[in-house]
mmCIF file of C-alpha atoms in Angstrom:
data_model
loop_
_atom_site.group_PDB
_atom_site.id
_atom_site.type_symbol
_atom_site.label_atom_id
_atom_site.label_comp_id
_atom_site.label_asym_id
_atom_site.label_seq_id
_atom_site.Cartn_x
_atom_site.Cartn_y
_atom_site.Cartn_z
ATOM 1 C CA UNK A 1 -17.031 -0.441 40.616
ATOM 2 C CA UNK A 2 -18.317 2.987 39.023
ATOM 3 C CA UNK A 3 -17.303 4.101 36.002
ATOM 4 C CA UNK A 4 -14.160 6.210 36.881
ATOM 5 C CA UNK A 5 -12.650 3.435 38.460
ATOM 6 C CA UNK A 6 -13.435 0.524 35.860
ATOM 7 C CA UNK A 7 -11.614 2.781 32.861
ATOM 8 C CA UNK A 8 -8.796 2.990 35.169
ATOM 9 C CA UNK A 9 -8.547 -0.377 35.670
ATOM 10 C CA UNK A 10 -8.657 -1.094 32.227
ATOM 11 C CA UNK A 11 -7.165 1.410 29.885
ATOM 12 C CA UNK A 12 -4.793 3.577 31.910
ATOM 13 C CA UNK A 13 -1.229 3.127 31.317
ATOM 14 C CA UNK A 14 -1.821 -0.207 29.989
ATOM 15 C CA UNK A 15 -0.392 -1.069 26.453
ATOM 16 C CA UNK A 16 -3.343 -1.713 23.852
ATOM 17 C CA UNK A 17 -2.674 -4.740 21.803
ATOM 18 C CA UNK A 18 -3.663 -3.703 18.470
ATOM 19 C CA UNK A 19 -3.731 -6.097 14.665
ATOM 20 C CA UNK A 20 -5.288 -5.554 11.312
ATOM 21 C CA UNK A 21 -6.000 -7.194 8.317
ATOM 22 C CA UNK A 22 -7.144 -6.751 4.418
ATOM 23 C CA UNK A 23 -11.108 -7.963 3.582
ATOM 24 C CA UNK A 24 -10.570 -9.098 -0.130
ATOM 25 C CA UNK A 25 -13.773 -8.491 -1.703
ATOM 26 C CA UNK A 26 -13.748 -11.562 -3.094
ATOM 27 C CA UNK A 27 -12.924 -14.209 -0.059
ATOM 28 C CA UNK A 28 -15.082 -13.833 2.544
ATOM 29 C CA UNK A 29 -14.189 -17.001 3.698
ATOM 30 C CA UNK A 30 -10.334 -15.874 4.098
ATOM 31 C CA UNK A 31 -11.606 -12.830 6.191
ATOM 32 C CA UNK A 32 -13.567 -14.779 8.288
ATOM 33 C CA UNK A 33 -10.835 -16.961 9.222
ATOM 34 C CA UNK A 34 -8.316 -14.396 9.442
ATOM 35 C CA UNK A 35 -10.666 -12.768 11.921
ATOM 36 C CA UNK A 36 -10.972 -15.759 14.178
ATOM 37 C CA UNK A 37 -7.352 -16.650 13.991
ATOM 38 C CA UNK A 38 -6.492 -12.819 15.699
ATOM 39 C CA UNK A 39 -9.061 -13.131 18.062
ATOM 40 C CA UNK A 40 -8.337 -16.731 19.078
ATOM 41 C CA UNK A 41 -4.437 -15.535 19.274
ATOM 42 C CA UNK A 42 -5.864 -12.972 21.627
ATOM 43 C CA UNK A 43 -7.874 -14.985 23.648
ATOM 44 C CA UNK A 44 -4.871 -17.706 23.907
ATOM 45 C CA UNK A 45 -2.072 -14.919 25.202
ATOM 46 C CA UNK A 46 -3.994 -12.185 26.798
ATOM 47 C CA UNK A 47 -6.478 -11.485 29.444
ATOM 48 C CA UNK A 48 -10.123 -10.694 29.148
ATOM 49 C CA UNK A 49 -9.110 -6.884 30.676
ATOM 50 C CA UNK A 50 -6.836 -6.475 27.747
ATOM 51 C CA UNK A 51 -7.337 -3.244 25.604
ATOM 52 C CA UNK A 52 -7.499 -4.450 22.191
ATOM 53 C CA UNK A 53 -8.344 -3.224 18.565
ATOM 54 C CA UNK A 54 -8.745 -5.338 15.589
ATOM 55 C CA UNK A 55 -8.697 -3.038 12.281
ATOM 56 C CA UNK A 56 -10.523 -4.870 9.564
ATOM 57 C CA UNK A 57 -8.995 -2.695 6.388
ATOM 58 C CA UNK A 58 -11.743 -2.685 3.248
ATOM 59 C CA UNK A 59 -12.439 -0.957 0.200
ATOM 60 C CA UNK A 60 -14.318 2.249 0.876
ATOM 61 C CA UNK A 61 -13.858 2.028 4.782
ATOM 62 C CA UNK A 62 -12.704 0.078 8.266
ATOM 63 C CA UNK A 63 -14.407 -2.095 10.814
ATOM 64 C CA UNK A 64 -12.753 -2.179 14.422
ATOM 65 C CA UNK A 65 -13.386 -5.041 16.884
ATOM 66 C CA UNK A 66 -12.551 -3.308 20.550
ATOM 67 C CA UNK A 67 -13.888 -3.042 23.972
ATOM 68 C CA UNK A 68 -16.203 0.048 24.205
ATOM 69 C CA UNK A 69 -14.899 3.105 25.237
ATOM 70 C CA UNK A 70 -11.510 2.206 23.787
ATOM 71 C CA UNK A 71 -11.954 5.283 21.497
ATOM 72 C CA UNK A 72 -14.375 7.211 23.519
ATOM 73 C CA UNK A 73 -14.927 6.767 27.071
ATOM 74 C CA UNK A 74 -17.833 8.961 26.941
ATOM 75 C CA UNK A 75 -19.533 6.127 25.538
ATOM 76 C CA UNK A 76 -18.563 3.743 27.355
ATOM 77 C CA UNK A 77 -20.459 5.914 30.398
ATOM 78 C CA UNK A 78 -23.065 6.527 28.283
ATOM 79 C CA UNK A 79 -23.318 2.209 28.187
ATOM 80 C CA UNK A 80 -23.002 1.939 31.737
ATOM 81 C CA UNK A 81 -25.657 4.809 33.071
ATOM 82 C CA UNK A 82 -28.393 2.689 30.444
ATOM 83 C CA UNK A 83 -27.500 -0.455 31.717
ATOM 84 C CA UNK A 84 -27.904 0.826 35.423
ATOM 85 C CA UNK A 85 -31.525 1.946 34.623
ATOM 86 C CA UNK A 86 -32.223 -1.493 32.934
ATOM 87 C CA UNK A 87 -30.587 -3.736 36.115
ATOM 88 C CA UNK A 88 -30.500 -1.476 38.602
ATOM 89 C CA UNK A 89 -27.798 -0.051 40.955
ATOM 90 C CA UNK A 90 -26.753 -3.129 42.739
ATOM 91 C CA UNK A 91 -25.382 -4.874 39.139
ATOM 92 C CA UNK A 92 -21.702 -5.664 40.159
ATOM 93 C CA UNK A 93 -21.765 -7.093 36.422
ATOM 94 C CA UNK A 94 -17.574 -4.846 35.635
ATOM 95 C CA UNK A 95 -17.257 -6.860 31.808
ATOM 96 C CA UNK A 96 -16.796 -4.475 29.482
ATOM 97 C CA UNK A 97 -18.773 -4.798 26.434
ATOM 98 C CA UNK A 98 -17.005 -5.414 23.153
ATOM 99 C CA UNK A 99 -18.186 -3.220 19.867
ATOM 100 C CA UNK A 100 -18.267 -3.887 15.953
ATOM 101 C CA UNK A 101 -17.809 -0.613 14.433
ATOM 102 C CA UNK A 102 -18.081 0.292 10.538
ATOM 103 C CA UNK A 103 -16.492 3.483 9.428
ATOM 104 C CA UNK A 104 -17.312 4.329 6.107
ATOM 105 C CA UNK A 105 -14.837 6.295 3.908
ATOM 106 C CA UNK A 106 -17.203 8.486 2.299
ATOM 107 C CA UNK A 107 -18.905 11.840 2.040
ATOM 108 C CA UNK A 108 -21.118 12.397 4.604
ATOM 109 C CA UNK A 109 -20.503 8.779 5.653
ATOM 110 C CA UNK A 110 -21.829 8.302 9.096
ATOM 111 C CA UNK A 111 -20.037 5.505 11.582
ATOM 112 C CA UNK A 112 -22.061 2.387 12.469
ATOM 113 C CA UNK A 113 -21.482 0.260 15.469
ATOM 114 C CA UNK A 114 -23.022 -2.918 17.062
ATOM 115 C CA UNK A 115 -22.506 -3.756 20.315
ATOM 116 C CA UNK A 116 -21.930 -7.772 20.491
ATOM 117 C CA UNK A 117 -21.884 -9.748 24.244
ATOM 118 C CA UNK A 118 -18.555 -8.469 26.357
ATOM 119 C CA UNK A 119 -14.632 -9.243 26.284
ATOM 120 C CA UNK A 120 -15.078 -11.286 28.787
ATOM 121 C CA UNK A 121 -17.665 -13.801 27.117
ATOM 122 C CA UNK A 122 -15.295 -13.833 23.883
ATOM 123 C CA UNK A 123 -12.532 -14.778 26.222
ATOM 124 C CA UNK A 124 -14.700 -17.313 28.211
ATOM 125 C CA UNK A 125 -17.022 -18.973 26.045
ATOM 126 C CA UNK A 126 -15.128 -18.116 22.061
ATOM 127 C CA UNK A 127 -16.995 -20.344 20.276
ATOM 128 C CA UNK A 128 -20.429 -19.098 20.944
ATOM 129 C CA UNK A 129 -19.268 -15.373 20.854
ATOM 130 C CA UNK A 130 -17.239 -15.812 17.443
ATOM 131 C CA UNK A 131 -20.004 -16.292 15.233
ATOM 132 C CA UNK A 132 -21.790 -12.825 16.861
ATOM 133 C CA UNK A 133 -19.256 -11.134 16.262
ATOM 134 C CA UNK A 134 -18.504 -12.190 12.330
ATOM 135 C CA UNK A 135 -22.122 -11.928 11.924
ATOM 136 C CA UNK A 136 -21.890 -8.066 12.678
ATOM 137 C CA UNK A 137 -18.760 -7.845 10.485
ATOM 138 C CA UNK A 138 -20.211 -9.338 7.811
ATOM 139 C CA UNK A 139 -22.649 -7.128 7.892
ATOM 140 C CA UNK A 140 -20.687 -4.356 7.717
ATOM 141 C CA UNK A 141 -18.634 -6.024 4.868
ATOM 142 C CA UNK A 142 -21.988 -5.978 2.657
ATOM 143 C CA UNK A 143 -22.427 -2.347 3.699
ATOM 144 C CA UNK A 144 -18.995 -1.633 2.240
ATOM 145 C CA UNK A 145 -19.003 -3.938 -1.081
ATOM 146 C CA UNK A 146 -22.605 -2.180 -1.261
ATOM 147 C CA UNK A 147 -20.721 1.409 -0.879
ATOM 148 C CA UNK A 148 -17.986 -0.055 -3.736
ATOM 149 C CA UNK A 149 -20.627 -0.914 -6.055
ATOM 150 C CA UNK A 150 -22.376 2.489 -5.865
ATOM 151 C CA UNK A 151 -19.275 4.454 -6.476
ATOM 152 C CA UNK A 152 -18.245 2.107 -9.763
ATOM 153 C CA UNK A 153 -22.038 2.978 -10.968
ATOM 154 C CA UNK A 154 -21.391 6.601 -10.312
ATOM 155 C CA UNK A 155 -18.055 6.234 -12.932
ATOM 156 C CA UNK A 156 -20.298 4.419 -15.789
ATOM 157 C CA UNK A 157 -22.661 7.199 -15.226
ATOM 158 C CA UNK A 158 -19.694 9.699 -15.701
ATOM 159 C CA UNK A 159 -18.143 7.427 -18.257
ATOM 160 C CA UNK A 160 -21.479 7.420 -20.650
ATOM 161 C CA UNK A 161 -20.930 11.245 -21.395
ATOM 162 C CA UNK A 162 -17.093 11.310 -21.234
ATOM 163 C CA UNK A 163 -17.588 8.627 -24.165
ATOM 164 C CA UNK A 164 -19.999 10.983 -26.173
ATOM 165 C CA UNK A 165 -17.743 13.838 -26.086
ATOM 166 C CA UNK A 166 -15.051 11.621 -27.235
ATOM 167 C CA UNK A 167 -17.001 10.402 -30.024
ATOM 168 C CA UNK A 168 -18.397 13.619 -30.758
ATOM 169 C CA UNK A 169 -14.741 15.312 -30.945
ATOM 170 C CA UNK A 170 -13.193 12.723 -32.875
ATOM 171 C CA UNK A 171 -15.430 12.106 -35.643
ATOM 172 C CA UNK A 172 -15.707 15.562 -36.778
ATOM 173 C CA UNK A 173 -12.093 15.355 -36.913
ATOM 174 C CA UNK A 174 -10.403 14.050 -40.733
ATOM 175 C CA UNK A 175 -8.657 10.976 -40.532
ATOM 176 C CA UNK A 176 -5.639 12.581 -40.889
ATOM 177 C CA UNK A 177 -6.510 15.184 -37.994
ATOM 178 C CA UNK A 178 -6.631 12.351 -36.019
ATOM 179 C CA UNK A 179 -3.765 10.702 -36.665
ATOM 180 C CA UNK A 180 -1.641 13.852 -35.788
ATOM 181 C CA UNK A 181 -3.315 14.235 -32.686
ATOM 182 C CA UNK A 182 -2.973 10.184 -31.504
ATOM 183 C CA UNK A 183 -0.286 9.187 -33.332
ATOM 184 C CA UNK A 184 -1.939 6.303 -35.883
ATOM 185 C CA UNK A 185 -4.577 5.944 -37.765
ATOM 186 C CA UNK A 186 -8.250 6.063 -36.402
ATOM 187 C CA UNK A 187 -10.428 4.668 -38.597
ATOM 188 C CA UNK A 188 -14.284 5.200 -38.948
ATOM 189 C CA UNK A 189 -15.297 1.815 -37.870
ATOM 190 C CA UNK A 190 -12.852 1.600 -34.476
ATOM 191 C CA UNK A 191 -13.998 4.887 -33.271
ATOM 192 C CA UNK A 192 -17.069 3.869 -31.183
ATOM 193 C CA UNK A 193 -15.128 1.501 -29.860
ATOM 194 C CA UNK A 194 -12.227 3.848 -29.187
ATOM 195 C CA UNK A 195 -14.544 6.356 -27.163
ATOM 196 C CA UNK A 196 -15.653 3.732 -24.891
ATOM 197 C CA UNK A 197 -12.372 2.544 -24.545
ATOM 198 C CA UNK A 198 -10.860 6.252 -23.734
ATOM 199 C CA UNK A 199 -13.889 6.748 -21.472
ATOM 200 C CA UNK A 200 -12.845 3.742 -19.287
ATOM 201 C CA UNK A 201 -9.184 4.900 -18.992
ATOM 202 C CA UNK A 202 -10.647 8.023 -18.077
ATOM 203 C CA UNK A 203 -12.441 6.755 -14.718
ATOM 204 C CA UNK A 204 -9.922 4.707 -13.931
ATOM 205 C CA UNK A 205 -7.220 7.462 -14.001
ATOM 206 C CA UNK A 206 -9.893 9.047 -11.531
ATOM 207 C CA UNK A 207 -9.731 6.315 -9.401
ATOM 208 C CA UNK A 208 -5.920 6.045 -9.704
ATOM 209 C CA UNK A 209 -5.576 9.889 -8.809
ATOM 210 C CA UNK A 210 -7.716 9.537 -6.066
ATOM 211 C CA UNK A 211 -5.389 6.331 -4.165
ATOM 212 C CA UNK A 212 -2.165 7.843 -5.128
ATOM 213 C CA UNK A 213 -3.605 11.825 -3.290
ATOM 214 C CA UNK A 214 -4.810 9.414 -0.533
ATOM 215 C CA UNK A 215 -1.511 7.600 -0.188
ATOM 216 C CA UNK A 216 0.168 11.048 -0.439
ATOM 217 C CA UNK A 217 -1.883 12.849 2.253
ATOM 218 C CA UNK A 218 -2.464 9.887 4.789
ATOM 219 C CA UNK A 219 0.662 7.984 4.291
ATOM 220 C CA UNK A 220 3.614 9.566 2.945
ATOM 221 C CA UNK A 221 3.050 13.070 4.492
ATOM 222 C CA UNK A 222 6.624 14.862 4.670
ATOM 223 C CA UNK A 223 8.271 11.545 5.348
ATOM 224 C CA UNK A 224 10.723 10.014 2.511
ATOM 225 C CA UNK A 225 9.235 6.977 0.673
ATOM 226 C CA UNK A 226 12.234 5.089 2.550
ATOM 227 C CA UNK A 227 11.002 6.171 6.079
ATOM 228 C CA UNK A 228 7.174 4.960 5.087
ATOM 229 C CA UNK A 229 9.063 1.702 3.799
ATOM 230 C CA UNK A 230 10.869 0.729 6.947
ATOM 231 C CA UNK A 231 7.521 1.686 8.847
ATOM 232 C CA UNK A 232 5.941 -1.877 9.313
ATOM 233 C CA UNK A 233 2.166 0.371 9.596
ATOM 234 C CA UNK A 234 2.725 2.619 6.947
ATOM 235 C CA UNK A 235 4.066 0.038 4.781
ATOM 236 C CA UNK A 236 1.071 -2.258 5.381
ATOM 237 C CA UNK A 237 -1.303 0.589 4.839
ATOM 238 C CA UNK A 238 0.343 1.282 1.783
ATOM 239 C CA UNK A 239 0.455 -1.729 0.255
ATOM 240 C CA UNK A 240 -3.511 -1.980 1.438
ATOM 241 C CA UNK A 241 -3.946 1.057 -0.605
ATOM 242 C CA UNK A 242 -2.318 -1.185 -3.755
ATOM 243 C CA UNK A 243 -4.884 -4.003 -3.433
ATOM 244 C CA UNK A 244 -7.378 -1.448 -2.848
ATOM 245 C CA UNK A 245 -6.865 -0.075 -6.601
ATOM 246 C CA UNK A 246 -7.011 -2.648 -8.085
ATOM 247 C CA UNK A 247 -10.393 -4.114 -6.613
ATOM 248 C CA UNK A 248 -11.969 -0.653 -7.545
ATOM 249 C CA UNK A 249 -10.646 -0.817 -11.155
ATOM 250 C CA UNK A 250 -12.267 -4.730 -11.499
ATOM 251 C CA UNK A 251 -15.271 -3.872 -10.043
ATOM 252 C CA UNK A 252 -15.475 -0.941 -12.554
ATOM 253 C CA UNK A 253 -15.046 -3.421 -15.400
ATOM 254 C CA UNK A 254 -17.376 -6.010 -13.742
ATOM 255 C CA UNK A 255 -20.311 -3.334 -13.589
ATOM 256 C CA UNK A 256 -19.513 -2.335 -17.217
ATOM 257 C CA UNK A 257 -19.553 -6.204 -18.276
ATOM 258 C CA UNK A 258 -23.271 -6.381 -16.527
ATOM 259 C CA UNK A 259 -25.014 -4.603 -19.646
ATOM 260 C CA UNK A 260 -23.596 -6.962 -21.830
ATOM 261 C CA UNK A 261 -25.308 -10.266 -23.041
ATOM 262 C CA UNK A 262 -23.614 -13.162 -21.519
ATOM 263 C CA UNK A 263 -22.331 -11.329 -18.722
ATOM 264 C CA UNK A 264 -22.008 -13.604 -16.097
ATOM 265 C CA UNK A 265 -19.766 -15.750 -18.563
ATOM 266 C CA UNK A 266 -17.753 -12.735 -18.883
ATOM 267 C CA UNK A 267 -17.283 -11.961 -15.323
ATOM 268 C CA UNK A 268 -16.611 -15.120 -14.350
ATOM 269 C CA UNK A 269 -13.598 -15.117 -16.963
ATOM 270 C CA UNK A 270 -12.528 -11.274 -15.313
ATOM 271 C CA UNK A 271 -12.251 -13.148 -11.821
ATOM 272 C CA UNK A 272 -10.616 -16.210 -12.989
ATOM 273 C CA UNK A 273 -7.761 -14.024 -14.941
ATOM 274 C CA UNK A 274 -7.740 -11.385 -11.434
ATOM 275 C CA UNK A 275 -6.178 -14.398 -9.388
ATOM 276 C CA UNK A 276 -2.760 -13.969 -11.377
ATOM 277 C CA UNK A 277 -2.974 -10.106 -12.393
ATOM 278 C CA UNK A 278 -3.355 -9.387 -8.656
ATOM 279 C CA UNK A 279 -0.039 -11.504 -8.199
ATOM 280 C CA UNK A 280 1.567 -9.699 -11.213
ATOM 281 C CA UNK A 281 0.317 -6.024 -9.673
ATOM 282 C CA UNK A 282 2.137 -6.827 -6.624
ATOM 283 C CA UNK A 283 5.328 -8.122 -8.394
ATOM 284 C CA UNK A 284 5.344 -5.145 -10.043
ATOM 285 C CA UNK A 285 4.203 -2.486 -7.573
ATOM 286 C CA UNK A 286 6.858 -4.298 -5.038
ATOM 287 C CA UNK A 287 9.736 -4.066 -7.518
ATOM 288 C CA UNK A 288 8.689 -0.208 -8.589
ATOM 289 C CA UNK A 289 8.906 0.403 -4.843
ATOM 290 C CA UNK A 290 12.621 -1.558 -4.899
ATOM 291 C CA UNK A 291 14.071 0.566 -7.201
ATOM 292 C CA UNK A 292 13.043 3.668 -5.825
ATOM 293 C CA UNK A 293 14.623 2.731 -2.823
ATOM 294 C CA UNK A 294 18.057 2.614 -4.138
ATOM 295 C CA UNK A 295 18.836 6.484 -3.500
ATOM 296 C CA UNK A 296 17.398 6.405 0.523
ATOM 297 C CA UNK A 297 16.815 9.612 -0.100
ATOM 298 C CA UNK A 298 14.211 10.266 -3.324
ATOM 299 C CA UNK A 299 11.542 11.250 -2.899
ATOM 300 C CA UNK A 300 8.336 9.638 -5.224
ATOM 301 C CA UNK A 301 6.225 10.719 -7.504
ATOM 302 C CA UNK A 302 2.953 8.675 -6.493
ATOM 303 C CA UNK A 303 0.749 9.743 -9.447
ATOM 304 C CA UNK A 304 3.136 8.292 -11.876
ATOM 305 C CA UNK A 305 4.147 5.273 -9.525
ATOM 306 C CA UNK A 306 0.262 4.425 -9.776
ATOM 307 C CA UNK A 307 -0.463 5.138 -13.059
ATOM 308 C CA UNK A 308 2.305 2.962 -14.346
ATOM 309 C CA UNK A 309 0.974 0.092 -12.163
ATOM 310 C CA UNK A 310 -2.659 0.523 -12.784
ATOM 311 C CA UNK A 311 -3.693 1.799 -16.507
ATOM 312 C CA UNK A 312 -2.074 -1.498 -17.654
ATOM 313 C CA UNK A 313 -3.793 -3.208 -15.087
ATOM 314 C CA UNK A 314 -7.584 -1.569 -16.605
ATOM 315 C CA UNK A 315 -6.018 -2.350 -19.997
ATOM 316 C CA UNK A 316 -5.823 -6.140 -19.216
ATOM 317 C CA UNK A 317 -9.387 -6.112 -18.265
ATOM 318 C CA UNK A 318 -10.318 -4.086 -21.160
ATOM 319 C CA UNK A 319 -8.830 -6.333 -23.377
ATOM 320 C CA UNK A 320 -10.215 -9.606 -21.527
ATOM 321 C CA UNK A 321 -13.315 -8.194 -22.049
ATOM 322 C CA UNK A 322 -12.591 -7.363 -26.095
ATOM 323 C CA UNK A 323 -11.552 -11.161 -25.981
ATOM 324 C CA UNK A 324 -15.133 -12.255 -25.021
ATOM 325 C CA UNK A 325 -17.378 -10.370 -26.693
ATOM 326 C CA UNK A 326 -15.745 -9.345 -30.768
ATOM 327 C CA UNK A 327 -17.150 -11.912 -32.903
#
């Protein structure tokens, strides 16, 4: 079977059964066995010819688990003209041969991709193929928490100056100069403390900006907030975009905490009190998004829908981390 005819056989006019799932950064164990429950689903009540795609969603970019060629064909020729030089011509060997592929959401970012046994041996023989294939995405999942922690360095960089010019502005100010231009009083002995703590709002209104352009751009479009709610996708992806926030935002804080003495103490604290301020981001995020659907018709302004869920969110942490470390 040449080419031509093998991606007729298995990709034309044939439905392409696609699923997806959130890696939290902080259960690898949950993503592993969310990944083998979808592909053990698949191998249950499909066929080993089935186009598939499995979108792992993470932080800073996706992994897919597919047949290759399922988003290029080129490829997928480019697979089968090496492997005829390596076995030779008479290879009747049609499996197609099933690819792990990273793709980073950053500058520059180039896409990575493993290729990992066939469909056919993940269909035939799961239990040895499984652990290939999670090898290769955990991989990639390193890659991408690796990515995440470079970008929250990047903001403590940024945040180090925003911090001095804070300081530097404030406390040539008179106390009563600053009290007209925040509202109380600012006293000499809070304000180091206040420019780090208006630095750290600072990057995390970055990061904020940044998901609720994203969400703007790549999810809501010209649709109505209603239309991307009733979209099971777009809501998904949305709500993705929610947890996706708020991981960048406690990774910011855990970075920060690293410089301090005791840190691990402290970090350990952040990730115990994350397990119910996740919960309490969602209630809240999920109830914002409830009320706005009351008029079908209004339209949402994201950067305010996100900053209302997430500054309080950074202020938690802030304060969690005030909690461990004044005397």
């Amino acid at each position: 079977m040449d080419v031509k005819q093998k991606l007729a056989h298995q990709y034309d006019n044939i439905a392409i059964y696609t699923s997806g799932f959130y890696a939290d950064p902080e259960d690898a164990l949950g993503s592993r066995s969310k990944l083998m429950e979808t592909l053990k689903s698949l191998t249950m009540n499909q066929h080993a010819d089935t186009p598939f795609s499995l979108q792992i969603m993470t932080t800073n970019g996706e992994i897919n688990v597919m047949p290759l060629g399922l988003l290029s064909l080129d490829e997928l020729k480019a697979y089968e003209n090496e492997h005829r030089k390596e076995v030779g011509l008479k290879d009747e060997d049609d499996a197609i041969p099933m690819v792990v592929q990273f793709a980073p959401h950053t500058e520059h970012a180039k896409v990575e991709k493993q290729i990992v046994g066939t469909t056919n041996a993940l269909f035939d023989n799961f239990n040895d193929q499984f652990p290939k294939v999670w090898t290769a995405v955990s991989q990639y999942l390193d890659a991408n928490q690796a990515i995440l922690i470079s970008i929250e360095r990047d903001l403590l960089t940024d945040a180090k100056d925003v911090q001095s010019e804070y300081q530097n502005n404030f406390s040539t100010m008179t106390a009563e100069e600053r009290k007209q231009n925040l509202g109380y009083e600012l006293k000499d002995s809070e304000l180091d403390h206040f420019s780090h703590f208006m630095a750290d709002m600072h990057e995390v209104q970055s990061v904020v900006m940044s998901a609720a352009s994203f969400t703007q751009h790549e999810i809501m479009g010209d649709n109505l907030f209603a239309t991307v709610m009733n979209d099971r996708v777009l809501r998904n992806t949305f709500f993705w975009v929610l947890d996706n926030t708020f991981y960048e935002i406690m990774y910011y804080f855990i970075e920060k905490t690293r410089a301090i003495p005791d840190s691990e103490k402290i970090i350990k604290h952040l990730r115990h009190q994350k397990k119910l301020m996740i919960i309490n981001m969602r209630n809240d995020a999920f109830q914002r998004a409830q009320k706005a659907l009351d008029d079908p018709k209004q339209t949402i302004d994201l950067n305010h829908y996100f900053t209302d869920i997430f500054i309080p969110v950074a202020e938690q942490f802030s304060t969690e981390i005030d909690k461990m470390t004044t005397n």
